[in-house]
CSV table of N, CA and C in Angstrom, one decimal:
chain,number,residue,atom,x,y,z
A,1,VAL,N,-3.5,-4.3,1.1
A,1,VAL,CA,-2.4,-3.9,0.3
A,1,VAL,C,-1.3,-4.9,0.4
A,2,GLN,N,-0.8,-5.3,-0.7
A,2,GLN,CA,0.4,-6.2,-0.8
A,2,GLN,C,1.6,-5.4,-1.3
A,3,LEU,N,2.7,-5.6,-0.6
A,3,LEU,CA,3.9,-4.9,-0.9
A,3,LEU,C,5.0,-5.8,-1.3
A,4,GLN,N,5.7,-5.5,-2.4
A,4,GLN,CA,6.8,-6.4,-2.9
A,4,GLN,C,8.0,-5.5,-3.1
A,5,ALA,N,9.0,-5.7,-2.2
A,5,ALA,CA,10.2,-4.9,-2.2
A,5,ALA,C,11.3,-5.6,-3.1
A,6,SER,N,12.1,-4.8,-3.8
A,6,SER,CA,13.2,-5.4,-4.6
A,6,SER,C,14.3,-4.4,-4.7
A,7,GLY,N,15.5,-4.8,-5.2
A,7,GLY,CA,16.6,-3.9,-5.4
A,7,GLY,C,17.7,-4.0,-4.5
A,8,GLY,N,17.6,-4.9,-3.5
A,8,GLY,CA,18.7,-5.1,-2.6
A,8,GLY,C,19.9,-5.8,-3.2
A,9,GLY,N,21.0,-5.8,-2.5
A,9,GLY,CA,22.2,-6.5,-3.1
A,9,GLY,C,23.4,-6.2,-2.3
A,10,LEU,N,24.5,-6.6,-2.8
A,10,LEU,CA,25.8,-6.4,-2.1
A,10,LEU,C,26.6,-5.3,-2.9
A,11,VAL,N,27.0,-4.3,-2.1
A,11,VAL,CA,27.7,-3.2,-2.7
A,11,VAL,C,28.9,-2.8,-1.8
A,12,GLN,N,29.7,-2.0,-2.3
A,12,GLN,CA,30.8,-1.5,-1.5
A,12,GLN,C,30.5,-0.1,-0.9
A,13,ALA,N,31.2,0.2,0.2
A,13,ALA,CA,31.0,1.5,0.8
A,13,ALA,C,31.2,2.6,-0.2
A,14,GLY,N,30.2,3.6,-0.2
A,14,GLY,CA,30.3,4.7,-1.1
A,14,GLY,C,29.4,4.5,-2.4
A,15,ASP,N,29.0,3.3,-2.6
A,15,ASP,CA,28.2,3.0,-3.8
A,15,ASP,C,26.7,3.4,-3.5
A,16,SER,N,25.9,3.3,-4.6
A,16,SER,CA,24.5,3.6,-4.5
A,16,SER,C,23.6,2.4,-4.9
A,17,LEU,N,22.4,2.4,-4.3
A,17,LEU,CA,21.4,1.4,-4.7
A,17,LEU,C,20.0,2.1,-4.7
A,18,ARG,N,19.1,1.6,-5.5
A,18,ARG,CA,17.8,2.1,-5.5
A,18,ARG,C,16.8,0.9,-5.2
A,19,LEU,N,16.1,1.0,-4.1
A,19,LEU,CA,15.1,0.0,-3.7
A,19,LEU,C,13.8,0.4,-4.3
A,20,SER,N,13.0,-0.6,-4.7
A,20,SER,CA,11.6,-0.3,-5.2
A,20,SER,C,10.6,-1.2,-4.4
A,21,CYS,N,9.4,-0.7,-4.3
A,21,CYS,CA,8.4,-1.4,-3.6
A,21,CYS,C,7.1,-1.2,-4.4
A,22,ALA,N,6.6,-2.3,-5.0
A,22,ALA,CA,5.4,-2.3,-5.8
A,22,ALA,C,4.2,-2.7,-4.9
A,23,ALA,N,3.2,-1.9,-5.0
A,23,ALA,CA,2.0,-2.2,-4.2
A,23,ALA,C,0.9,-2.6,-5.1
A,24,SER,N,0.0,-3.5,-4.5
A,24,SER,CA,-1.2,-4.0,-5.2
A,24,SER,C,-2.3,-4.1,-4.2
A,25,GLY,N,-3.5,-4.3,-4.6
A,25,GLY,CA,-4.6,-4.4,-3.7
A,25,GLY,C,-5.3,-3.1,-3.6
A,26,ARG,N,-5.6,-2.7,-2.3
A,26,ARG,CA,-6.4,-1.5,-2.1
A,26,ARG,C,-5.6,-0.3,-2.6
A,27,THR,N,-6.3,0.8,-2.7
A,27,THR,CA,-5.8,2.0,-3.4
A,27,THR,C,-4.5,2.5,-2.7
A,28,PHE,N,-3.5,2.5,-3.5
A,28,PHE,CA,-2.2,2.8,-3.0
A,28,PHE,C,-2.1,4.3,-2.7
A,29,THR,N,-2.7,5.1,-3.5
A,29,THR,CA,-2.5,6.6,-3.5
A,29,THR,C,-2.8,7.2,-2.2
A,30,TYR,N,-3.7,6.6,-1.4
A,30,TYR,CA,-4.1,7.3,-0.2
A,30,TYR,C,-3.3,6.9,1.0
A,31,TYR,N,-2.3,6.0,0.8
A,31,TYR,CA,-1.5,5.6,2.0
A,31,TYR,C,-0.2,6.4,2.0
A,32,VAL,N,0.2,6.7,3.3
A,32,VAL,CA,1.5,7.1,3.5
A,32,VAL,C,2.4,5.9,3.4
A,33,MET,N,3.6,6.1,2.7
A,33,MET,CA,4.5,5.0,2.5
A,33,MET,C,5.8,5.3,3.2
A,34,GLY,N,6.5,4.2,3.5
A,34,GLY,CA,7.7,4.4,4.3
A,34,GLY,C,8.7,3.2,4.1
A,35,TRP,N,9.9,3.4,4.6
A,35,TRP,CA,10.9,2.4,4.6
A,35,TRP,C,11.4,2.2,6.0
A,36,PHE,N,11.6,1.0,6.5
A,36,PHE,CA,12.2,0.7,7.7
A,36,PHE,C,13.4,-0.3,7.4
A,37,ARG,N,14.3,-0.5,8.4
A,37,ARG,CA,15.3,-1.5,8.2
A,37,ARG,C,15.6,-2.2,9.5
A,38,GLN,N,16.2,-3.4,9.4
A,38,GLN,CA,16.5,-4.2,10.5
A,38,GLN,C,17.8,-4.8,10.3
A,39,ALA,N,18.8,-4.4,11.1
A,39,ALA,CA,20.1,-5.0,11.1
A,39,ALA,C,20.2,-6.3,12.0
A,40,PRO,N,21.1,-7.2,11.7
A,40,PRO,CA,21.2,-8.4,12.6
A,40,PRO,C,21.3,-8.0,14.0
A,41,GLY,N,20.4,-8.6,14.9
A,41,GLY,CA,20.5,-8.4,16.3
A,41,GLY,C,20.0,-7.1,16.8
A,42,ARG,N,19.3,-6.4,15.9
A,42,ARG,CA,18.8,-5.1,16.3
A,42,ARG,C,17.3,-5.0,16.0
A,43,GLU,N,16.7,-4.0,16.6
A,43,GLU,CA,15.3,-3.8,16.4
A,43,GLU,C,15.1,-3.1,15.0
A,44,ARG,N,13.9,-3.3,14.5
A,44,ARG,CA,13.5,-2.6,13.2
A,44,ARG,C,13.5,-1.1,13.5
A,45,GLU,N,14.1,-0.3,12.6
A,45,GLU,CA,14.1,1.1,12.8
A,45,GLU,C,13.6,1.9,11.6
A,46,PHE,N,13.1,3.0,11.8
A,46,PHE,CA,12.5,3.9,10.8
A,46,PHE,C,13.6,4.5,9.9
A,47,VAL,N,13.4,4.6,8.6
A,47,VAL,CA,14.3,5.1,7.7
A,47,VAL,C,13.8,6.4,7.1
A,48,ALA,N,12.6,6.3,6.4
A,48,ALA,CA,12.0,7.4,5.8
A,48,ALA,C,10.5,7.2,5.5
A,49,THR,N,9.8,8.3,5.3
A,49,THR,CA,8.4,8.2,5.0
A,49,THR,C,8.0,9.3,4.0
A,50,ILE,N,7.0,9.1,3.2
A,50,ILE,CA,6.5,10.1,2.2
A,50,ILE,C,5.0,10.1,2.2
A,51,SER,N,4.5,11.3,2.2
A,51,SER,CA,3.0,11.5,2.1
A,51,SER,C,2.4,11.0,0.8
A,52,TRP,N,1.1,10.9,0.7
A,52,TRP,CA,0.5,10.4,-0.5
A,52,TRP,C,0.7,11.3,-1.7
A,53,SER,N,0.8,12.6,-1.4
A,53,SER,CA,1.0,13.6,-2.5
A,53,SER,C,2.5,13.8,-2.8
A,54,SER,N,3.4,13.2,-2.0
A,54,SER,CA,4.8,13.5,-2.1
A,54,SER,C,5.3,14.8,-1.6
A,55,ALA,N,4.3,15.6,-1.0
A,55,ALA,CA,4.6,16.9,-0.5
A,55,ALA,C,5.5,16.9,0.8
A,56,TYR,N,5.4,15.8,1.5
A,56,TYR,CA,6.1,15.7,2.8
A,56,TYR,C,6.9,14.5,2.9
A,57,THR,N,8.2,14.7,3.3
A,57,THR,CA,9.0,13.5,3.5
A,57,THR,C,9.7,13.7,4.9
A,58,VAL,N,10.0,12.6,5.5
A,58,VAL,CA,10.7,12.7,6.8
A,58,VAL,C,11.8,11.6,6.7
A,59,TYR,N,13.0,11.9,7.3
A,59,TYR,CA,14.1,11.0,7.2
A,59,TYR,C,14.7,10.8,8.6
A,60,ALA,N,15.2,9.6,8.9
A,60,ALA,CA,16.0,9.4,10.1
A,60,ALA,C,17.3,10.2,10.0
A,61,ASP,N,17.8,10.6,11.1
A,61,ASP,CA,19.0,11.5,11.1
A,61,ASP,C,20.2,10.7,10.4
A,62,SER,N,20.2,9.4,10.6
A,62,SER,CA,21.3,8.6,10.1
A,62,SER,C,21.4,8.5,8.6
A,63,VAL,N,20.3,8.8,7.9
A,63,VAL,CA,20.3,8.7,6.4
A,63,VAL,C,20.0,10.0,5.8
A,64,LYS,N,19.7,11.1,6.5
A,64,LYS,CA,19.4,12.4,6.0
A,64,LYS,C,20.6,12.9,5.1
A,65,GLY,N,20.2,13.3,3.9
A,65,GLY,CA,21.3,13.8,3.0
A,65,GLY,C,21.9,12.8,2.1
A,66,ARG,N,21.6,11.5,2.4
A,66,ARG,CA,22.2,10.4,1.6
A,66,ARG,C,21.1,9.6,0.9
A,67,PHE,N,19.9,9.5,1.6
A,67,PHE,CA,18.8,8.7,1.1
A,67,PHE,C,17.7,9.6,0.6
A,68,THR,N,17.0,9.2,-0.4
A,68,THR,CA,15.8,10.0,-0.9
A,68,THR,C,14.7,9.0,-1.2
A,69,ILE,N,13.5,9.3,-0.5
A,69,ILE,CA,12.3,8.5,-0.8
A,69,ILE,C,11.5,9.3,-1.8
A,70,SER,N,10.8,8.5,-2.7
A,70,SER,CA,10.0,9.1,-3.7
A,70,SER,C,8.9,8.0,-4.0
A,71,ARG,N,7.8,8.5,-4.7
A,71,ARG,CA,6.8,7.6,-5.1
A,71,ARG,C,6.2,8.0,-6.4
A,72,ASP,N,5.7,7.0,-7.1
A,72,ASP,CA,5.0,7.2,-8.4
A,72,ASP,C,3.6,6.5,-8.2
A,73,ASN,N,2.6,7.3,-8.0
A,73,ASN,CA,1.3,6.8,-7.7
A,73,ASN,C,0.7,6.1,-9.0
A,74,ALA,N,1.1,6.6,-10.1
A,74,ALA,CA,0.6,6.0,-11.4
A,74,ALA,C,1.1,4.5,-11.5
A,75,LYS,N,2.3,4.3,-10.9
A,75,LYS,CA,2.9,2.9,-11.0
A,75,LYS,C,2.7,2.2,-9.7
A,76,ASN,N,2.0,2.8,-8.7
A,76,ASN,CA,1.9,2.1,-7.4
A,76,ASN,C,3.2,1.7,-6.8
A,77,THR,N,4.2,2.5,-6.9
A,77,THR,CA,5.5,2.2,-6.5
A,77,THR,C,6.2,3.3,-5.7
A,78,VAL,N,6.9,2.8,-4.6
A,78,VAL,CA,7.7,3.8,-3.8
A,78,VAL,C,9.1,3.4,-3.9
A,79,TYR,N,10.0,4.3,-3.9
A,79,TYR,CA,11.4,4.1,-4.1
A,79,TYR,C,12.2,4.6,-2.9
A,80,LEU,N,13.4,4.0,-2.8
A,80,LEU,CA,14.4,4.6,-1.8
A,80,LEU,C,15.7,4.6,-2.5
A,81,GLN,N,16.2,5.8,-2.9
A,81,GLN,CA,17.5,6.0,-3.5
A,81,GLN,C,18.5,6.1,-2.4
A,82,MET,N,19.5,5.3,-2.4
A,82,MET,CA,20.5,5.3,-1.3
A,82,MET,C,21.8,5.6,-1.9
A,83,ASN,N,22.4,6.7,-1.5
A,83,ASN,CA,23.7,7.1,-2.0
A,83,ASN,C,24.7,7.1,-0.8
A,84,SER,N,26.0,7.1,-1.2
A,84,SER,CA,27.1,7.1,-0.2
A,84,SER,C,26.8,6.1,0.9
A,85,LEU,N,26.6,4.9,0.5
A,85,LEU,CA,26.3,3.8,1.5
A,85,LEU,C,27.4,3.5,2.4
A,86,LYS,N,27.1,3.2,3.6
A,86,LYS,CA,28.1,2.9,4.6
A,86,LYS,C,27.9,1.4,5.1
A,87,PRO,N,28.9,0.8,5.7
A,87,PRO,CA,28.7,-0.5,6.2
A,87,PRO,C,27.5,-0.6,7.3
A,88,GLU,N,27.3,0.5,8.0
A,88,GLU,CA,26.3,0.5,9.0
A,88,GLU,C,24.9,0.6,8.4
A,89,ASP,N,24.8,0.7,7.1
A,89,ASP,CA,23.5,0.7,6.4
A,89,ASP,C,23.1,-0.7,6.1
A,90,THR,N,24.0,-1.7,6.4
A,90,THR,CA,23.6,-3.1,6.1
A,90,THR,C,22.4,-3.5,7.0
A,91,ALA,N,21.4,-4.0,6.3
A,91,ALA,CA,20.2,-4.4,7.0
A,91,ALA,C,19.2,-5.0,5.9
A,92,VAL,N,18.2,-5.6,6.5
A,92,VAL,CA,17.0,-5.9,5.6
A,92,VAL,C,16.1,-4.7,5.6
A,93,TYR,N,15.8,-4.3,4.4
A,93,TYR,CA,14.9,-3.1,4.3
A,93,TYR,C,13.5,-3.5,3.9
A,94,TYR,N,12.6,-2.9,4.7
A,94,TYR,CA,11.2,-3.2,4.5
A,94,TYR,C,10.4,-2.0,4.1
A,95,CYS,N,9.5,-2.1,3.1
A,95,CYS,CA,8.6,-1.0,2.8
A,95,CYS,C,7.4,-1.2,3.6
A,96,ALA,N,6.7,-0.1,3.8
A,96,ALA,CA,5.6,-0.1,4.7
A,96,ALA,C,4.5,0.9,4.2
A,97,ALA,N,3.3,0.6,4.6
A,97,ALA,CA,2.2,1.5,4.3
A,97,ALA,C,1.2,1.6,5.4
A,98,GLY,N,0.6,2.8,5.5
A,98,GLY,CA,-0.4,3.0,6.6
A,98,GLY,C,-1.0,4.4,6.4
A,99,PRO,N,-2.1,4.7,7.2
A,99,PRO,CA,-2.7,6.0,7.1
A,99,PRO,C,-1.7,7.1,7.6
A,100,THR,N,-0.8,6.7,8.5
A,100,THR,CA,0.3,7.6,8.9
A,100,THR,C,1.4,6.7,9.3
A,101,ILE,N,2.6,7.1,9.1
A,101,ILE,CA,3.8,6.4,9.5
A,101,ILE,C,4.8,7.2,10.3
A,102,THR,N,5.1,6.8,11.5
A,102,THR,CA,6.1,7.5,12.3
A,102,THR,C,7.3,6.5,12.6
A,103,VAL,N,8.1,6.9,13.5
A,103,VAL,CA,9.2,6.0,13.9
A,103,VAL,C,8.7,4.8,14.6
A,104,ASP,N,7.5,4.9,15.1
A,104,ASP,CA,6.8,3.8,15.8
A,104,ASP,C,6.3,2.8,14.8
A,105,THR,N,6.9,1.5,14.9
A,105,THR,CA,6.5,0.5,13.9
A,105,THR,C,5.0,0.1,14.0
A,106,THR,N,4.4,0.4,15.2
A,106,THR,CA,2.9,0.1,15.3
A,106,THR,C,2.0,0.9,14.5
A,107,THR,N,2.6,2.0,13.9
A,107,THR,CA,1.8,2.8,13.0
A,107,THR,C,1.7,2.2,11.6
A,108,VAL,N,2.4,1.2,11.3
A,108,VAL,CA,2.4,0.6,10.0
A,108,VAL,C,1.3,-0.5,10.0
A,109,HIS,N,0.5,-0.4,8.9
A,109,HIS,CA,-0.6,-1.3,8.7
A,109,HIS,C,-0.2,-2.5,7.8
A,110,TYR,N,0.7,-2.2,6.8
A,110,TYR,CA,1.1,-3.3,5.9
A,110,TYR,C,2.6,-3.2,5.7
A,111,TRP,N,3.2,-4.4,5.7
A,111,TRP,CA,4.7,-4.6,5.5
A,111,TRP,C,5.0,-5.4,4.2
A,112,GLY,N,6.0,-5.0,3.6
A,112,GLY,CA,6.6,-5.8,2.5
A,112,GLY,C,7.4,-6.9,3.1
A,113,GLN,N,8.0,-7.7,2.2
A,113,GLN,CA,8.7,-8.9,2.7
A,113,GLN,C,10.2,-8.6,3.0
A,114,GLY,N,10.7,-7.5,2.6
A,114,GLY,CA,12.1,-7.2,2.9
A,114,GLY,C,13.0,-7.5,1.8
A,115,THR,N,14.0,-6.7,1.7
A,115,THR,CA,15.1,-6.9,0.7
A,115,THR,C,16.4,-6.6,1.4
A,116,LEU,N,17.4,-7.5,1.2
A,116,LEU,CA,18.7,-7.4,2.0
A,116,LEU,C,19.6,-6.5,1.3
A,117,VAL,N,20.2,-5.5,2.0
A,117,VAL,CA,21.2,-4.6,1.5
A,117,VAL,C,22.5,-4.9,2.4
A,118,THR,N,23.6,-5.3,1.7
A,118,THR,CA,24.8,-5.5,2.4
A,118,THR,C,25.9,-4.6,1.8
A,119,VAL,N,26.5,-3.8,2.7
A,119,VAL,CA,27.5,-2.8,2.3
A,119,VAL,C,28.8,-3.3,2.9
A,120,SER,N,29.8,-3.6,2.0
A,120,SER,CA,31.1,-4.0,2.5
A,120,SER,C,32.0,-2.8,2.6
A,121,SER,N,33.0,-2.9,3.5
A,121,SER,CA,33.9,-1.8,3.7
A,121,SER,C,35.1,-1.9,2.8
């Protein structure tokens, strides 16, 4: 599976952004998809995950209520809608795929290349 993330940029606090991750290669539908992020000088951290059917989603406490993960299996794409952005959301955001995804990065089988989100105060 090849993953291509896009949609990052520079925004102000309180603004919204939508990240997209297009998948190609092996069957996208059967993979759990997720988003992680890595801020400068920090370890990569879990943001959100969504099951293959979209029936189950899990969010990090830091983004719960502000971010929404979704997927369109017909388009082989997963999205991350980010609202009410804060400066502490500044990071490189990575999409991820695997048979299951948890907060543990070792559960990820495939990584996208990352897209930078910068939130100014």
